[in-house]
């Protein structure tokens, strides 16, 4: 039997070894999920799903310290941020319950042509079928909730493959689901290697594919889907921020620092490229420098830690290579720019890296923020829109006309005004456009995607 060793990103100590699902086990899991879906006598009525979800929220609250501990240990996100993620995840379950009452059809008008006379028509929403979810490491609690709970809420069986670096949180959550009364087979966690995971994704028995991860992998897997399988893909970005001369610097800097260095920058909407008007660039850089140097890096299990490790040592090496390339090409290192250890990288600010180096053209996914000086706002907008990624962005200004004009011109799914790019609540539309993904991943959007519409037309002479 093949096993997966799960290591703590903080010190690379072994946390646990778990078995990896085999190809046969994956086939059995898919067949079991399909069998539950095809046999409507086994479907869970809505009131039962509500009861189960309420129990899940209660048990997650009751066992929150345990979940936070495991998640922070295997994922490396600091305790203070994992605690916030835990609260979001519990709220996500409650959101699913709330939105179960909003998934409904509507009357389709009939009778206004001779051919449609004597008819009454209504739409209704049904579960889409088997859902396959492939998850990422950076939010081990909340992403699992987003990729399983909507399916459970609408009555679609779901199989989830957790990230190989953070499978323990997923296994614990599925255990909690079953303790809450969810029958076996309705949500199955399948840690597995890439070949077995691809078997899940390509199966013609899967009706919906949910993916969170890199664009390279996401688009590849989408190309392998069976005909008819719907999907939602959430990839990364390189979140741009535009700062006008009238921006409120005192309140802005803490937001940018949090948005840039939260979870060591390993977030798909982390602040990465900050375009600052030349008249205030020195002041902005100086204030950011002061606050970034004060960040506390260390053990994610300590409640005072603000910046944890990167998920793997090779990611530390990669980030350092990108920073070194930018420095060699003329970027000024304001702070950071060095490895702290093989698992930690210094929170780093780069000033005016070249437009063609990796930190300017690709998603850094590390604790590095780039600041660029600009003269004309349209120039900053053009640079912000120059990459293939388009996820979340922001504009800082007190001028409502400037804000609205910038919102209109930025290529992004969401534009924050006077807030950092990583803002999110779980009921708002959230997802990338262009290379950054396909579809929207809020709890309500996911529930809608995991159902499909059916039309009923009744013909009667009395109508």
Short mmCIF file of C-alpha atoms in Angstrom, two decimals:
data_model
loop_
_atom_site.label_atom_id
_atom_site.label_comp_id
_atom_site.label_asym_id
_atom_site.label_seq_id
_atom_site.Cartn_x
_atom_site.Cartn_y
_atom_site.Cartn_z
CA UNK A 1 0.00 0.00 0.00
CA UNK A 2 1.30 3.44 -0.96
CA UNK A 3 1.37 6.04 1.79
CA UNK A 4 1.61 9.81 1.98
CA UNK A 5 3.89 11.45 4.54
CA UNK A 6 2.48 14.71 5.85
CA UNK A 7 5.13 17.15 7.11
CA UNK A 8 4.84 20.38 9.08
CA UNK A 9 5.96 23.30 6.86
CA UNK A 10 7.39 25.03 9.95
CA UNK A 11 10.19 22.55 10.68
CA UNK A 12 9.58 19.67 8.23
CA UNK A 13 8.81 17.30 11.09
CA UNK A 14 6.66 14.30 10.23
CA UNK A 15 3.07 14.74 11.43
CA UNK A 16 1.53 11.54 10.14
CA UNK A 17 1.57 8.95 7.37
CA UNK A 18 -1.73 8.13 5.71
CA UNK A 19 -2.70 5.60 3.04
CA UNK A 20 -3.19 6.75 -0.53
CA UNK A 21 -6.28 5.62 -2.39
CA UNK A 22 -5.67 3.08 -5.12
CA UNK A 23 -7.19 3.12 -8.58
CA UNK A 24 -9.62 0.37 -7.53
CA UNK A 25 -10.67 2.29 -4.42
CA UNK A 26 -11.31 5.39 -6.51
CA UNK A 27 -13.43 3.39 -8.95
CA UNK A 28 -15.42 1.99 -6.05
CA UNK A 29 -15.94 5.45 -4.56
CA UNK A 30 -17.18 6.82 -7.89
CA UNK A 31 -19.52 3.85 -8.40
CA UNK A 32 -20.89 4.21 -4.88
CA UNK A 33 -21.53 7.94 -5.37
CA UNK A 34 -23.21 7.30 -8.72
CA UNK A 35 -25.33 4.56 -7.19
CA UNK A 36 -26.57 6.95 -4.50
CA UNK A 37 -27.46 9.52 -7.15
CA UNK A 38 -29.21 7.12 -9.52
CA UNK A 39 -31.34 5.52 -6.80
CA UNK A 40 -33.70 8.30 -5.78
CA UNK A 41 -34.97 6.24 -2.86
CA UNK A 42 -31.57 6.92 -1.26
CA UNK A 43 -31.69 10.69 -1.75
CA UNK A 44 -31.65 12.75 1.40
CA UNK A 45 -34.79 14.91 1.73
CA UNK A 46 -34.19 18.61 2.15
CA UNK A 47 -35.23 18.70 5.81
CA UNK A 48 -32.74 15.90 6.54
CA UNK A 49 -29.96 17.78 4.78
CA UNK A 50 -30.78 20.86 6.84
CA UNK A 51 -30.59 18.79 10.02
CA UNK A 52 -27.23 17.30 8.99
CA UNK A 53 -25.77 20.69 8.09
CA UNK A 54 -26.93 22.16 11.39
CA UNK A 55 -25.20 19.28 13.18
CA UNK A 56 -22.03 19.85 11.12
CA UNK A 57 -21.92 23.53 12.09
CA UNK A 58 -22.43 22.60 15.75
CA UNK A 59 -19.69 19.94 15.74
CA UNK A 60 -17.26 22.22 13.89
CA UNK A 61 -17.82 24.85 16.56
CA UNK A 62 -17.39 22.26 19.30
CA UNK A 63 -14.18 20.86 17.79
CA UNK A 64 -12.79 24.12 16.43
CA UNK A 65 -9.60 24.09 18.53
CA UNK A 66 -8.76 20.62 17.22
CA UNK A 67 -9.43 21.61 13.61
CA UNK A 68 -7.40 24.83 13.94
CA UNK A 69 -4.50 22.92 15.50
CA UNK A 70 -4.31 20.35 12.71
CA UNK A 71 -4.83 22.91 9.95
CA UNK A 72 -2.17 25.32 11.23
CA UNK A 73 0.26 22.46 11.80
CA UNK A 74 -0.02 20.90 8.34
CA UNK A 75 -0.67 24.10 6.35
CA UNK A 76 1.62 26.55 8.12
CA UNK A 77 -0.92 29.36 8.29
CA UNK A 78 -0.55 31.28 11.57
CA UNK A 79 -3.00 30.46 14.33
CA UNK A 80 -4.56 33.95 14.28
CA UNK A 81 -5.47 33.59 10.62
CA UNK A 82 -6.50 29.94 10.85
CA UNK A 83 -8.89 30.93 13.64
CA UNK A 84 -10.51 33.46 11.29
CA UNK A 85 -10.68 30.80 8.58
CA UNK A 86 -12.38 28.45 11.04
CA UNK A 87 -15.11 30.99 11.75
CA UNK A 88 -15.59 31.58 8.03
CA UNK A 89 -15.94 27.85 7.43
CA UNK A 90 -18.63 27.48 10.09
CA UNK A 91 -20.44 30.46 8.61
CA UNK A 92 -20.13 28.79 5.19
CA UNK A 93 -22.15 25.84 6.43
CA UNK A 94 -24.79 28.21 7.77
CA UNK A 95 -24.82 30.07 4.45
CA UNK A 96 -25.54 26.80 2.65
CA UNK A 97 -28.53 26.17 4.92
CA UNK A 98 -29.79 29.70 4.30
CA UNK A 99 -29.44 29.39 0.54
CA UNK A 100 -31.24 26.07 0.31
CA UNK A 101 -34.44 28.09 0.44
CA UNK A 102 -33.33 30.29 -2.45
CA UNK A 103 -32.70 27.46 -4.92
CA UNK A 104 -36.00 27.42 -6.74
CA UNK A 105 -37.54 27.55 -10.16
CA UNK A 106 -40.12 29.88 -11.67
CA UNK A 107 -43.19 29.89 -13.81
CA UNK A 108 -42.56 30.02 -17.55
CA UNK A 109 -45.35 31.98 -19.22
CA UNK A 110 -47.60 30.03 -21.56
CA UNK A 111 -50.73 30.83 -23.53
CA UNK A 112 -49.63 33.89 -25.46
CA UNK A 113 -49.44 31.84 -28.69
CA UNK A 114 -51.92 29.30 -30.01
CA UNK A 115 -49.32 26.54 -29.82
CA UNK A 116 -48.76 27.18 -26.09
CA UNK A 117 -52.41 27.36 -25.09
CA UNK A 118 -53.83 25.13 -22.35
CA UNK A 119 -50.43 24.71 -20.74
CA UNK A 120 -48.81 25.55 -17.40
CA UNK A 121 -45.01 25.44 -17.09
CA UNK A 122 -42.62 25.58 -14.16
CA UNK A 123 -38.90 25.07 -13.74
CA UNK A 124 -37.29 23.31 -10.78
CA UNK A 125 -33.71 22.64 -9.74
CA UNK A 126 -32.36 19.15 -9.18
CA UNK A 127 -28.94 17.94 -7.97
CA UNK A 128 -26.51 17.76 -10.87
CA UNK A 129 -25.08 14.34 -9.97
CA UNK A 130 -21.66 13.21 -8.77
CA UNK A 131 -19.34 16.10 -7.87
CA UNK A 132 -15.54 15.70 -8.01
CA UNK A 133 -13.57 18.30 -6.06
CA UNK A 134 -9.81 18.81 -6.20
CA UNK A 135 -8.62 21.19 -3.51
CA UNK A 136 -5.61 23.38 -2.66
CA UNK A 137 -3.41 23.67 0.43
CA UNK A 138 -3.69 27.31 1.38
CA UNK A 139 -7.09 27.29 3.13
CA UNK A 140 -7.39 23.68 4.32
CA UNK A 141 -10.60 24.29 6.28
CA UNK A 142 -12.55 26.76 4.21
CA UNK A 143 -11.76 25.33 0.78
CA UNK A 144 -12.93 21.88 1.84
CA UNK A 145 -16.17 23.47 3.09
CA UNK A 146 -16.61 25.37 -0.19
CA UNK A 147 -16.04 22.24 -2.28
CA UNK A 148 -18.19 19.78 -0.30
CA UNK A 149 -20.93 21.55 1.68
CA UNK A 150 -22.70 23.07 -1.39
CA UNK A 151 -22.91 19.57 -2.89
CA UNK A 152 -24.24 18.09 0.34
CA UNK A 153 -26.74 20.96 0.64
CA UNK A 154 -28.24 20.37 -2.82
CA UNK A 155 -28.15 16.57 -2.59
CA UNK A 156 -25.23 15.77 -4.88
CA UNK A 157 -22.75 13.09 -3.74
CA UNK A 158 -19.21 14.53 -3.61
CA UNK A 159 -15.72 13.00 -3.73
CA UNK A 160 -12.92 15.32 -2.65
CA UNK A 161 -9.21 14.99 -3.25
CA UNK A 162 -7.35 17.19 -0.74
CA UNK A 163 -3.97 18.78 -1.46
CA UNK A 164 -1.15 16.31 -0.72
CA UNK A 165 0.37 18.74 1.77
CA UNK A 166 -2.83 19.27 3.79
CA UNK A 167 -4.97 16.11 3.76
CA UNK A 168 -5.46 15.77 7.52
CA UNK A 169 -7.87 18.68 7.86
CA UNK A 170 -10.00 17.25 5.07
CA UNK A 171 -10.09 13.79 6.64
CA UNK A 172 -11.10 15.29 9.98
CA UNK A 173 -13.88 17.37 8.43
CA UNK A 174 -15.35 14.40 6.55
CA UNK A 175 -15.24 12.44 9.82
CA UNK A 176 -17.22 15.29 11.41
CA UNK A 177 -19.72 15.25 8.53
CA UNK A 178 -20.42 11.57 9.13
CA UNK A 179 -20.63 12.10 12.91
CA UNK A 180 -23.27 14.74 12.13
CA UNK A 181 -25.43 12.12 10.41
CA UNK A 182 -24.29 12.26 6.77
CA UNK A 183 -24.62 8.71 5.41
CA UNK A 184 -21.53 7.00 4.04
CA UNK A 185 -20.79 7.76 0.40
CA UNK A 186 -22.33 11.23 0.26
CA UNK A 187 -18.95 12.86 0.95
CA UNK A 188 -15.79 10.82 0.46
CA UNK A 189 -12.24 12.08 1.04
CA UNK A 190 -9.73 10.45 -1.29
CA UNK A 191 -6.07 11.40 -0.75
CA UNK A 192 -4.36 9.98 -3.82
CA UNK A 193 -1.58 10.47 -6.32
CA UNK A 194 -2.02 12.42 -9.55
CA UNK A 195 -2.83 9.40 -11.73
CA UNK A 196 -5.68 8.31 -9.47
CA UNK A 197 -6.89 11.91 -9.17
CA UNK A 198 -7.01 12.18 -12.96
CA UNK A 199 -9.11 9.03 -13.00
CA UNK A 200 -11.65 10.85 -10.80
CA UNK A 201 -11.67 13.91 -13.02
CA UNK A 202 -11.96 12.08 -16.34
CA UNK A 203 -14.70 9.65 -15.29
CA UNK A 204 -17.87 9.94 -17.41
CA UNK A 205 -19.75 9.19 -14.18
CA UNK A 206 -18.79 12.62 -12.80
CA UNK A 207 -21.24 15.43 -13.56
CA UNK A 208 -19.44 18.42 -12.03
CA UNK A 209 -15.76 19.17 -11.43
CA UNK A 210 -14.63 21.75 -8.85
CA UNK A 211 -10.94 22.70 -8.95
CA UNK A 212 -8.83 25.10 -6.88
CA UNK A 213 -5.14 25.28 -7.75
CA UNK A 214 -2.70 26.36 -10.43
CA UNK A 215 -3.81 27.47 -13.88
CA UNK A 216 -1.52 24.94 -15.54
CA UNK A 217 -3.14 22.00 -13.76
CA UNK A 218 -6.67 23.43 -13.87
CA UNK A 219 -6.80 24.00 -17.61
CA UNK A 220 -5.13 20.64 -18.25
CA UNK A 221 -7.72 18.78 -16.18
CA UNK A 222 -10.55 20.70 -17.83
CA UNK A 223 -9.32 19.44 -21.20
CA UNK A 224 -9.63 15.89 -19.88
CA UNK A 225 -13.25 16.13 -18.67
CA UNK A 226 -15.77 13.69 -20.10
CA UNK A 227 -18.34 15.19 -22.50
CA UNK A 228 -21.10 16.88 -20.54
CA UNK A 229 -19.16 17.35 -17.28
CA UNK A 230 -19.57 20.92 -16.05
CA UNK A 231 -16.80 22.63 -14.10
CA UNK A 232 -15.65 25.58 -12.04
CA UNK A 233 -11.94 26.45 -11.90
CA UNK A 234 -10.28 28.81 -9.45
CA UNK A 235 -6.69 29.71 -10.28
CA UNK A 236 -4.31 32.39 -9.09
CA UNK A 237 -3.78 36.03 -9.90
CA UNK A 238 -1.22 38.78 -9.49
CA UNK A 239 -3.46 41.27 -7.75
CA UNK A 240 -2.81 44.90 -8.76
CA UNK A 241 -3.41 47.92 -6.55
CA UNK A 242 -3.52 51.52 -7.82
CA UNK A 243 -2.85 54.32 -5.33
CA UNK A 244 -3.76 57.87 -6.26
CA UNK A 245 -2.13 60.98 -4.66
CA UNK A 246 -5.19 61.66 -2.48
CA UNK A 247 -5.26 58.20 -0.89
CA UNK A 248 -5.58 58.00 2.89
CA UNK A 249 -2.14 56.56 3.66
CA UNK A 250 -2.54 56.02 7.40
CA UNK A 251 -5.42 53.54 7.05
CA UNK A 252 -4.24 52.14 3.72
CA UNK A 253 -0.81 50.79 4.72
CA UNK A 254 -2.02 48.26 7.35
CA UNK A 255 -4.52 46.93 4.81
CA UNK A 256 -1.83 46.53 2.14
CA UNK A 257 0.56 44.83 4.55
CA UNK A 258 -2.14 42.40 5.68
CA UNK A 259 -3.28 41.79 2.10
CA UNK A 260 0.28 41.19 0.90
CA UNK A 261 1.72 39.06 3.69
CA UNK A 262 -1.29 37.16 5.03
CA UNK A 263 -0.36 33.45 4.94
CA UNK A 264 3.07 34.48 3.63
CA UNK A 265 1.46 35.68 0.40
CA UNK A 266 0.18 32.20 -0.47
CA UNK A 267 -3.29 33.42 -1.41
CA UNK A 268 -4.72 33.69 -4.92
CA UNK A 269 -5.71 37.34 -4.39
CA UNK A 270 -2.72 38.49 -2.30
CA UNK A 271 -1.60 42.06 -2.89
CA UNK A 272 1.31 41.66 -5.31
CA UNK A 273 1.71 44.67 -7.62
CA UNK A 274 1.20 48.12 -6.11
CA UNK A 275 1.20 51.06 -8.52
CA UNK A 276 1.77 54.29 -6.58
CA UNK A 277 1.63 57.83 -7.95
CA UNK A 278 5.13 59.27 -8.07
CA UNK A 279 4.19 62.18 -5.77
CA UNK A 280 3.63 59.85 -2.80
CA UNK A 281 5.66 56.75 -3.65
CA UNK A 282 8.47 57.58 -1.18
CA UNK A 283 6.01 58.08 1.68
CA UNK A 284 4.10 54.88 0.88
CA UNK A 285 7.29 52.81 0.63
CA UNK A 286 8.65 54.23 3.88
CA UNK A 287 5.44 53.48 5.80
CA UNK A 288 5.18 49.98 4.34
CA UNK A 289 8.82 49.30 5.12
CA UNK A 290 8.29 50.19 8.78
CA UNK A 291 5.26 47.97 9.16
CA UNK A 292 6.61 45.01 7.18
CA UNK A 293 9.83 44.94 9.22
CA UNK A 294 7.70 44.74 12.36
CA UNK A 295 5.87 41.58 11.22
CA UNK A 296 6.50 38.56 13.44
CA UNK A 297 7.57 35.46 11.53
CA UNK A 298 7.64 32.14 13.32
CA UNK A 299 5.85 29.04 14.52
CA UNK A 300 2.28 29.08 13.14
CA UNK A 301 1.01 27.45 16.33
CA UNK A 302 1.99 30.51 18.37
CA UNK A 303 -0.81 33.03 18.60
CA UNK A 304 1.46 36.06 18.10
CA UNK A 305 2.89 34.81 14.77
CA UNK A 306 1.84 36.93 11.78
CA UNK A 307 3.84 35.30 8.95
CA UNK A 308 4.36 31.57 8.78
CA UNK A 309 6.48 29.31 6.57
CA UNK A 310 6.01 28.60 2.90
CA UNK A 311 4.35 25.28 2.23
CA UNK A 312 7.50 23.54 0.91
CA UNK A 313 11.26 24.29 1.01
CA UNK A 314 11.38 24.33 -2.79
CA UNK A 315 8.96 27.26 -2.73
CA UNK A 316 11.42 29.22 -0.56
CA UNK A 317 14.11 28.51 -3.15
CA UNK A 318 11.84 29.57 -6.01
CA UNK A 319 10.82 32.85 -4.35
CA UNK A 320 14.46 33.67 -3.62
CA UNK A 321 15.41 32.99 -7.26
CA UNK A 322 12.67 35.36 -8.46
CA UNK A 323 13.74 38.10 -6.04
CA UNK A 324 17.39 37.67 -7.06
CA UNK A 325 16.40 37.95 -10.73
CA UNK A 326 14.46 41.16 -10.05
CA UNK A 327 17.34 42.63 -8.04
CA UNK A 328 19.83 41.84 -10.79
CA UNK A 329 17.53 43.53 -13.32
CA UNK A 330 17.48 46.77 -11.30
CA UNK A 331 14.82 46.40 -8.59
CA UNK A 332 15.62 48.02 -5.26
CA UNK A 333 15.16 45.75 -2.24
CA UNK A 334 13.47 47.93 0.38
CA UNK A 335 13.37 45.16 2.99
CA UNK A 336 13.74 41.40 3.11
CA UNK A 337 15.14 39.67 0.08
CA UNK A 338 16.74 36.77 1.95
CA UNK A 339 15.90 33.30 3.20
CA UNK A 340 15.34 33.10 6.94
CA UNK A 341 15.69 29.31 6.76
CA UNK A 342 14.88 26.51 4.35
CA UNK A 343 11.19 26.95 5.25
CA UNK A 344 10.88 30.72 5.79
CA UNK A 345 11.42 33.73 3.54
CA UNK A 346 11.75 37.30 4.76
CA UNK A 347 8.75 39.54 4.09
CA UNK A 348 10.04 41.51 1.12
CA UNK A 349 9.28 44.79 -0.64
CA UNK A 350 10.75 45.42 -4.09
CA UNK A 351 10.71 48.89 -5.67
CA UNK A 352 10.33 49.27 -9.44
CA UNK A 353 11.24 45.78 -10.67
CA UNK A 354 11.41 45.54 -14.44
CA UNK A 355 8.19 44.83 -16.32
CA UNK A 356 9.50 41.55 -17.74
CA UNK A 357 10.93 39.80 -14.68
CA UNK A 358 9.02 36.99 -12.99
CA UNK A 359 7.85 39.00 -9.97
CA UNK A 360 6.14 41.39 -12.41
CA UNK A 361 4.67 38.83 -14.79
CA UNK A 362 3.76 35.78 -12.72
CA UNK A 363 1.99 35.01 -9.47
CA UNK A 364 4.64 35.14 -6.74
CA UNK A 365 2.68 33.12 -4.15
CA UNK A 366 5.13 34.15 -1.49
CA UNK A 367 5.83 37.02 0.95
CA UNK A 368 6.92 39.50 -1.72
CA UNK A 369 5.19 42.76 -2.71
CA UNK A 370 6.29 44.90 -5.66
CA UNK A 371 5.86 48.69 -5.73
CA UNK A 372 5.93 50.62 -9.01
CA UNK A 373 5.95 54.38 -9.45
CA UNK A 374 3.65 55.91 -12.07
CA UNK A 375 2.90 59.36 -13.45
CA UNK A 376 -0.39 58.82 -15.27
CA UNK A 377 -3.22 56.66 -13.90
CA UNK A 378 -4.05 55.24 -17.32
CA UNK A 379 -0.45 54.02 -17.53
CA UNK A 380 -0.94 52.19 -14.22
CA UNK A 381 -4.23 50.70 -15.42
CA UNK A 382 -2.59 49.49 -18.61
CA UNK A 383 0.17 47.75 -16.64
CA UNK A 384 -2.34 46.31 -14.19
CA UNK A 385 -4.27 44.82 -17.14
CA UNK A 386 -1.18 43.66 -19.04
CA UNK A 387 -1.05 40.12 -17.65
CA UNK A 388 -3.18 37.10 -18.53
CA UNK A 389 -4.45 36.90 -14.95
CA UNK A 390 -7.55 38.78 -13.86
CA UNK A 391 -8.95 38.12 -10.41
CA UNK A 392 -9.29 40.86 -7.76
CA UNK A 393 -7.77 44.35 -7.76
CA UNK A 394 -8.15 47.65 -5.94
CA UNK A 395 -8.00 51.43 -6.19
CA UNK A 396 -7.23 53.84 -3.33
CA UNK A 397 -8.60 57.36 -3.78
CA UNK A 398 -11.00 59.83 -2.17
CA UNK A 399 -12.31 60.94 -5.58
CA UNK A 400 -15.48 59.05 -6.45
CA UNK A 401 -15.14 59.79 -10.16
CA UNK A 402 -11.58 58.48 -10.23
CA UNK A 403 -12.69 55.39 -8.32
CA UNK A 404 -15.59 54.65 -10.67
CA UNK A 405 -13.48 55.26 -13.76
CA UNK A 406 -10.78 52.91 -12.48
CA UNK A 407 -13.30 50.21 -11.52
CA UNK A 408 -14.68 50.39 -15.06
CA UNK A 409 -11.26 50.11 -16.71
CA UNK A 410 -9.58 47.45 -14.59
CA UNK A 411 -9.87 43.92 -15.97
CA UNK A 412 -10.92 42.05 -12.82
CA UNK A 413 -13.78 40.02 -11.43
CA UNK A 414 -13.88 42.34 -8.41
CA UNK A 415 -12.40 45.77 -7.72
CA UNK A 416 -12.08 46.97 -4.14
CA UNK A 417 -12.26 50.70 -3.49
CA UNK A 418 -10.05 51.76 -0.57
CA UNK A 419 -9.41 48.18 0.53
CA UNK A 420 -6.84 45.51 -0.22
CA UNK A 421 -7.30 42.91 -2.95
CA UNK A 422 -7.65 39.92 -0.59
CA UNK A 423 -10.98 41.01 0.88
CA UNK A 424 -13.61 38.28 0.70
CA UNK A 425 -16.82 37.16 2.30
CA UNK A 426 -18.25 33.80 1.37
CA UNK A 427 -21.52 34.94 -0.16
CA UNK A 428 -20.01 37.39 -2.65
CA UNK A 429 -19.06 36.46 -6.25
CA UNK A 430 -15.47 35.20 -6.13
CA UNK A 431 -13.45 33.83 -9.01
CA UNK A 432 -11.02 34.62 -11.78
CA UNK A 433 -11.53 35.59 -15.36
CA UNK A 434 -9.25 34.96 -18.33
CA UNK A 435 -6.40 32.63 -17.22
CA UNK A 436 -7.43 33.03 -13.58
CA UNK A 437 -10.33 30.63 -13.78
CA UNK A 438 -13.85 29.81 -14.83
CA UNK A 439 -17.04 30.38 -12.89
CA UNK A 440 -17.62 31.81 -9.43
CA UNK A 441 -16.97 30.04 -6.16
CA UNK A 442 -19.13 31.53 -3.44
CA UNK A 443 -21.35 29.18 -1.42
CA UNK A 444 -24.52 30.33 -3.28
CA UNK A 445 -22.84 30.22 -6.71
CA UNK A 446 -21.46 26.73 -6.05
CA UNK A 447 -24.86 25.48 -4.94
CA UNK A 448 -26.38 26.81 -8.14
CA UNK A 449 -23.64 25.20 -10.25
CA UNK A 450 -24.15 21.85 -8.51
CA UNK A 451 -27.80 21.73 -9.56
CA UNK A 452 -29.46 21.74 -12.97
CA UNK A 453 -32.77 23.00 -14.22
CA UNK A 454 -35.72 20.84 -15.22
CA UNK A 455 -38.85 22.16 -16.94
CA UNK A 456 -42.29 20.68 -16.30
CA UNK A 457 -45.08 21.52 -18.79
CA UNK A 458 -48.64 20.49 -17.90
CA UNK A 459 -51.26 20.35 -20.64
CA UNK A 460 -54.89 20.51 -19.57
CA UNK A 461 -58.09 21.52 -21.31
CA UNK A 462 -59.20 23.46 -18.21
CA UNK A 463 -56.23 25.84 -18.46
#
